[in-house]
mmCIF file of C-alpha atoms in Angstrom:
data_model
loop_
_atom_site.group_PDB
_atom_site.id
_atom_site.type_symbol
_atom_site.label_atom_id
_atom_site.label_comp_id
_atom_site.label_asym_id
_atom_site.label_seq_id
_atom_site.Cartn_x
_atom_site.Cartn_y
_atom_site.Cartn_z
ATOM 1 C CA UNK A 1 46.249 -19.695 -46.874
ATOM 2 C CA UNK A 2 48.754 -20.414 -49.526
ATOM 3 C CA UNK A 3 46.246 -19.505 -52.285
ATOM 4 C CA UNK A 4 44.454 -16.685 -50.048
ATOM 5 C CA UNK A 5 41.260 -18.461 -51.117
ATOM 6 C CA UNK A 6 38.629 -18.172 -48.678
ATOM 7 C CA UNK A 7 35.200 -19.654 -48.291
ATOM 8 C CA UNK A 8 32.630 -18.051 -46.332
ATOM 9 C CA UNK A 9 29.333 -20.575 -44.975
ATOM 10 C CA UNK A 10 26.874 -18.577 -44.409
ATOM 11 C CA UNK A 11 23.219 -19.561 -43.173
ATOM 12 C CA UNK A 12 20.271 -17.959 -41.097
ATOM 13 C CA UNK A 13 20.544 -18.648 -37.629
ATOM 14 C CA UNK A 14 17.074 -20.317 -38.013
ATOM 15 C CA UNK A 15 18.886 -23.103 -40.271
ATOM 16 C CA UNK A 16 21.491 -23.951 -37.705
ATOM 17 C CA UNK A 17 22.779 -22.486 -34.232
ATOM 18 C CA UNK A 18 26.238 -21.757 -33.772
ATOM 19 C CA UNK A 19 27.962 -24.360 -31.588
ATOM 20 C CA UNK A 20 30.510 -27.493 -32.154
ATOM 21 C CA UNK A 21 28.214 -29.343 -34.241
ATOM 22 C CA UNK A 22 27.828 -26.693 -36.601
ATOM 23 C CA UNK A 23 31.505 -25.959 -36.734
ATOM 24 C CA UNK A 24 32.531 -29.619 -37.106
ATOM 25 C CA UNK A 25 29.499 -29.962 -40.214
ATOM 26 C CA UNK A 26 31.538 -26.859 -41.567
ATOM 27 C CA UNK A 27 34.551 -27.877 -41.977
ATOM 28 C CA UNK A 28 33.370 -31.995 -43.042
ATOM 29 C CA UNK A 29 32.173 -29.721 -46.219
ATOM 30 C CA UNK A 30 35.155 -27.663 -46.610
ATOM 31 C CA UNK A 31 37.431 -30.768 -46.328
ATOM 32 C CA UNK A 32 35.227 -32.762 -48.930
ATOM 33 C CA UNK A 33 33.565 -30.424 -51.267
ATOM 34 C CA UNK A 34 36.707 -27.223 -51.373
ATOM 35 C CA UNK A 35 40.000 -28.987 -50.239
ATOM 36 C CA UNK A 36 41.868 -31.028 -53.008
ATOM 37 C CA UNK A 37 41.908 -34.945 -51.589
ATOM 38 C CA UNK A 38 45.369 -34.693 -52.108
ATOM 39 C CA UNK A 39 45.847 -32.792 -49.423
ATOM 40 C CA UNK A 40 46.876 -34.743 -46.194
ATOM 41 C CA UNK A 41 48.004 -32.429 -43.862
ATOM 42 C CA UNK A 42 45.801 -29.752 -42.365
ATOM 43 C CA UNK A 43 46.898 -26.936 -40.025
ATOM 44 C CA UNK A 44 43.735 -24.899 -38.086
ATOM 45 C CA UNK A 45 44.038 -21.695 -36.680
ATOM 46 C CA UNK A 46 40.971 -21.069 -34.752
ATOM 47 C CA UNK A 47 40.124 -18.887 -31.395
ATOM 48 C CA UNK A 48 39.969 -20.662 -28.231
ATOM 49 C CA UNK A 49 36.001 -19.981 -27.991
ATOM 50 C CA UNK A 50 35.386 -23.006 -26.033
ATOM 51 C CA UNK A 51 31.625 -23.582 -27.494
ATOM 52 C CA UNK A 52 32.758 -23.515 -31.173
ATOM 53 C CA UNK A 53 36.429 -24.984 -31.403
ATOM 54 C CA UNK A 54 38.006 -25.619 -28.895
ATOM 55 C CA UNK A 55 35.908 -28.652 -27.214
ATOM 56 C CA UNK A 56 35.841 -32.408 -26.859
ATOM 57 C CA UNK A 57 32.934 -32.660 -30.180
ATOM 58 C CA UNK A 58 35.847 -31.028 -32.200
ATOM 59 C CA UNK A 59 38.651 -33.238 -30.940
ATOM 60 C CA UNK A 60 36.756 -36.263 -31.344
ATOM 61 C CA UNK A 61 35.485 -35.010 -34.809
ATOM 62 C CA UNK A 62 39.056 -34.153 -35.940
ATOM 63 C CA UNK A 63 40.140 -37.982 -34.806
ATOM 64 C CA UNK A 64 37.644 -39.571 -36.498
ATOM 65 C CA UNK A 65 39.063 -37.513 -39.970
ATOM 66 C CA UNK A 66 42.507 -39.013 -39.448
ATOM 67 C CA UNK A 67 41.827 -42.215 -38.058
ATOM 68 C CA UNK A 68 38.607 -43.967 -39.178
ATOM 69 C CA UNK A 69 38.017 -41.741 -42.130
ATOM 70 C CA UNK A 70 41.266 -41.784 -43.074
ATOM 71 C CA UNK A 71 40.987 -38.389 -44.785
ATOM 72 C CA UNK A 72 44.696 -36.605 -43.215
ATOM 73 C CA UNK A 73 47.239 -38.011 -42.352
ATOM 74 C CA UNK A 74 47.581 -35.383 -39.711
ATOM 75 C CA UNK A 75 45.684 -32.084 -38.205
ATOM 76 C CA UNK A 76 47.053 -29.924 -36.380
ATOM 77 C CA UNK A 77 44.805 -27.445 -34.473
ATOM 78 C CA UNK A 78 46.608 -24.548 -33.141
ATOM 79 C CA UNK A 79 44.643 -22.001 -30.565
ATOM 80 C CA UNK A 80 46.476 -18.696 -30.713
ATOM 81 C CA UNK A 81 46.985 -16.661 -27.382
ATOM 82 C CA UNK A 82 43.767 -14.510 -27.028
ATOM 83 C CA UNK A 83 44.875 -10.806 -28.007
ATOM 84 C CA UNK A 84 48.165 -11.720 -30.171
ATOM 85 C CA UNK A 85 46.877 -12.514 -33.056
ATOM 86 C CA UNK A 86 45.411 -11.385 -36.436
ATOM 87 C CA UNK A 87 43.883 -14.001 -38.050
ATOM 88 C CA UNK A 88 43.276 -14.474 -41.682
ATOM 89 C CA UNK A 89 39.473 -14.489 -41.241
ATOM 90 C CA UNK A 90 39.864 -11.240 -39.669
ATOM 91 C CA UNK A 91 41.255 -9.497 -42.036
ATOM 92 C CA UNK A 92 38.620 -11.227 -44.772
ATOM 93 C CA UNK A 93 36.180 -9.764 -42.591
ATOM 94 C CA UNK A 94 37.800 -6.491 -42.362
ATOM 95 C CA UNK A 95 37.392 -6.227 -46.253
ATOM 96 C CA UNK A 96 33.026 -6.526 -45.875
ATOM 97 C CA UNK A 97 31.447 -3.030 -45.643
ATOM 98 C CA UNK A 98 29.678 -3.200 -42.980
ATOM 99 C CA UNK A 99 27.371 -0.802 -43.689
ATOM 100 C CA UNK A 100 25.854 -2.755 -47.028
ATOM 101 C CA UNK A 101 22.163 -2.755 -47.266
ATOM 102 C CA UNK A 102 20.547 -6.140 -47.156
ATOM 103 C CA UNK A 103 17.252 -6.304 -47.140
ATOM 104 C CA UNK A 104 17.128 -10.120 -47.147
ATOM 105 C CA UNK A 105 19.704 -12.386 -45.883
ATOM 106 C CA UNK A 106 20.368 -13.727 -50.137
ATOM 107 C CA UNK A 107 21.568 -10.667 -50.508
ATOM 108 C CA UNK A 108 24.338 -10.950 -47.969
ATOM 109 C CA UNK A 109 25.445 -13.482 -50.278
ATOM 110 C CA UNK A 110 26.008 -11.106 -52.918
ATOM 111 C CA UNK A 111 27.952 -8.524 -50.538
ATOM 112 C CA UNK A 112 30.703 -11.098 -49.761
ATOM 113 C CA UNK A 113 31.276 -12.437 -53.432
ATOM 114 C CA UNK A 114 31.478 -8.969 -54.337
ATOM 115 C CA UNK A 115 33.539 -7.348 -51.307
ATOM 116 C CA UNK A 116 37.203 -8.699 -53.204
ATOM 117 C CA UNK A 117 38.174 -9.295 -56.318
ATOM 118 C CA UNK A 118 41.853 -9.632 -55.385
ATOM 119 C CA UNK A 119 43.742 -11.928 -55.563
ATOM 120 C CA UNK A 120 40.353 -13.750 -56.224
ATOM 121 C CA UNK A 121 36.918 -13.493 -55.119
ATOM 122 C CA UNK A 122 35.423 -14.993 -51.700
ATOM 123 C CA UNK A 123 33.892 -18.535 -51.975
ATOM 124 C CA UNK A 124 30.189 -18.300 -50.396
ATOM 125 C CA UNK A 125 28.784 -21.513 -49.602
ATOM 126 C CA UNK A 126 25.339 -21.102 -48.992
ATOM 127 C CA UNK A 127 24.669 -23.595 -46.110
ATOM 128 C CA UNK A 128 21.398 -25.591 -45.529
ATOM 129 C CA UNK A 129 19.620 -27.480 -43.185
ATOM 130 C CA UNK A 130 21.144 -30.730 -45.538
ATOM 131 C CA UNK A 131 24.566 -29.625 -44.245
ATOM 132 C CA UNK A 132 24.550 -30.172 -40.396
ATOM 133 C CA UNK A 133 24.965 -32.996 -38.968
ATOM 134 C CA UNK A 134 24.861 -33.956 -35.038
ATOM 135 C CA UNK A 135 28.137 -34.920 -34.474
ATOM 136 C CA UNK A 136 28.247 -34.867 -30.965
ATOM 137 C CA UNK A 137 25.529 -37.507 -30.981
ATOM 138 C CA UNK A 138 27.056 -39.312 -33.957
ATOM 139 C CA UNK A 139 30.987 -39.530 -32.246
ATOM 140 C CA UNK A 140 29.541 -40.561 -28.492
ATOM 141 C CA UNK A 141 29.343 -44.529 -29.106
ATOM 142 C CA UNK A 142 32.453 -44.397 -30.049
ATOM 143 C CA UNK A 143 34.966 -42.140 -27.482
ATOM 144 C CA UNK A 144 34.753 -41.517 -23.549
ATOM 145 C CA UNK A 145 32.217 -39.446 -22.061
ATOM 146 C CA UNK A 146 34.337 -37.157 -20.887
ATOM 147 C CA UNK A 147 37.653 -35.666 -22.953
ATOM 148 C CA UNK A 148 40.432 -37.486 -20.817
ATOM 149 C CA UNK A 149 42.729 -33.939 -20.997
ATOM 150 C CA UNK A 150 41.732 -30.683 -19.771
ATOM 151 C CA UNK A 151 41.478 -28.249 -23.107
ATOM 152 C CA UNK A 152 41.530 -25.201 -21.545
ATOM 153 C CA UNK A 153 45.388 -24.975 -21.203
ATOM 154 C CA UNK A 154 46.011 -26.378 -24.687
ATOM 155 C CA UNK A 155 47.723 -24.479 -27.025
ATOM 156 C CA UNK A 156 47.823 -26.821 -29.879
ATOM 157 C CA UNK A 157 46.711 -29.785 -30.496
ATOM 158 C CA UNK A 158 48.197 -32.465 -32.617
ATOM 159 C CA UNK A 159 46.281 -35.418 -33.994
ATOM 160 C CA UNK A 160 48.196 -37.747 -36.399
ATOM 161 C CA UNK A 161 47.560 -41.301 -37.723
ATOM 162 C CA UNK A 162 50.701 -43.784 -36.978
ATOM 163 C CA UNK A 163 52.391 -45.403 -39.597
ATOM 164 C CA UNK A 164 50.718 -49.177 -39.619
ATOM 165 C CA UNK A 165 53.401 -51.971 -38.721
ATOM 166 C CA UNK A 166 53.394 -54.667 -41.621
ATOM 167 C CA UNK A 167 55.595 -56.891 -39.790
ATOM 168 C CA UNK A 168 58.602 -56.308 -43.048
ATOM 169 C CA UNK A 169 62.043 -54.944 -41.717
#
């Protein structure tokens, strides 16, 4: 948000649906491929859709990026009350005419690069069927079956690695 960059995935719904897995495949990319590894703290805003973000793939997902891949040091997800807010992505979307002609989905492509030039162009990552991943599948050996906290009443969620003891006072 600092930078007001913003990178749009986009795919055909025939490539990939629109659930957890999806999201989680999203933002493995954006943390890899777009953030600088010297970030180590990541703060989410996200809606509480509960089939998207706010679920036990994404928590477990989010985990496994601070504690086994060791890429943050902390994330902290934070679910806005419905109606209150205006979210960046909102107003990014706000900027696309919505009433561009595309006559194949490529050219959608085009329409977001295009729709700002400042303070800088969108970022359009053209997804594939290379970028998805089953994650849900993936994270199951190694978490409960069932998220051990309700998520519905959560507001924001904190997930941060510990500093290790080395035994040295």
């Amino acid at each position: 948000l600092s930078s007001s960059d913003s990178v749009f995935f986009m795919y055909p719904e025939c490539t990939a649906r629109k659930g957890s897995d999806e999201v989680c495949s999203m933002l493995h990319t954006f943390c890899y491929e777009y953030l600088d590894l010297s970030v180590k703290n990541l703060d989410i805003f996200c809606d509480g859709c509960s089939g998207q973000n706010k679920n036990y793939t994404l928590i477990r997902f989010l985990h496994n990026l601070v504690h086994t891949e060791k890429r943050f040091n902390y994330v902290k997800v934070h679910f806005p009350i419905r109606g209150h807010s205006y979210l960046e992505t909102d107003k990014n979307l706000g900027i696309i005419n919505q009433k561009s002609r595309a006559e194949i989905p490529d050219d959608w492509l085009d329409i977001f690069r295009h729709a700002r030039t400042k303070p800088c162009p969108f970022t359009v990552h053209k997804a594939n069927i290379d970028t998805f991943r089953q994650w849900t599948s993936h994270l199951a050996p190694y978490y409960k079956k069932k998220c051990p906290f309700p998520t519905r009443p959560v507001r924001e969620l904190l997930i941060e690695r510990a500093e290790e003891f080395t035994g040295i006072e």
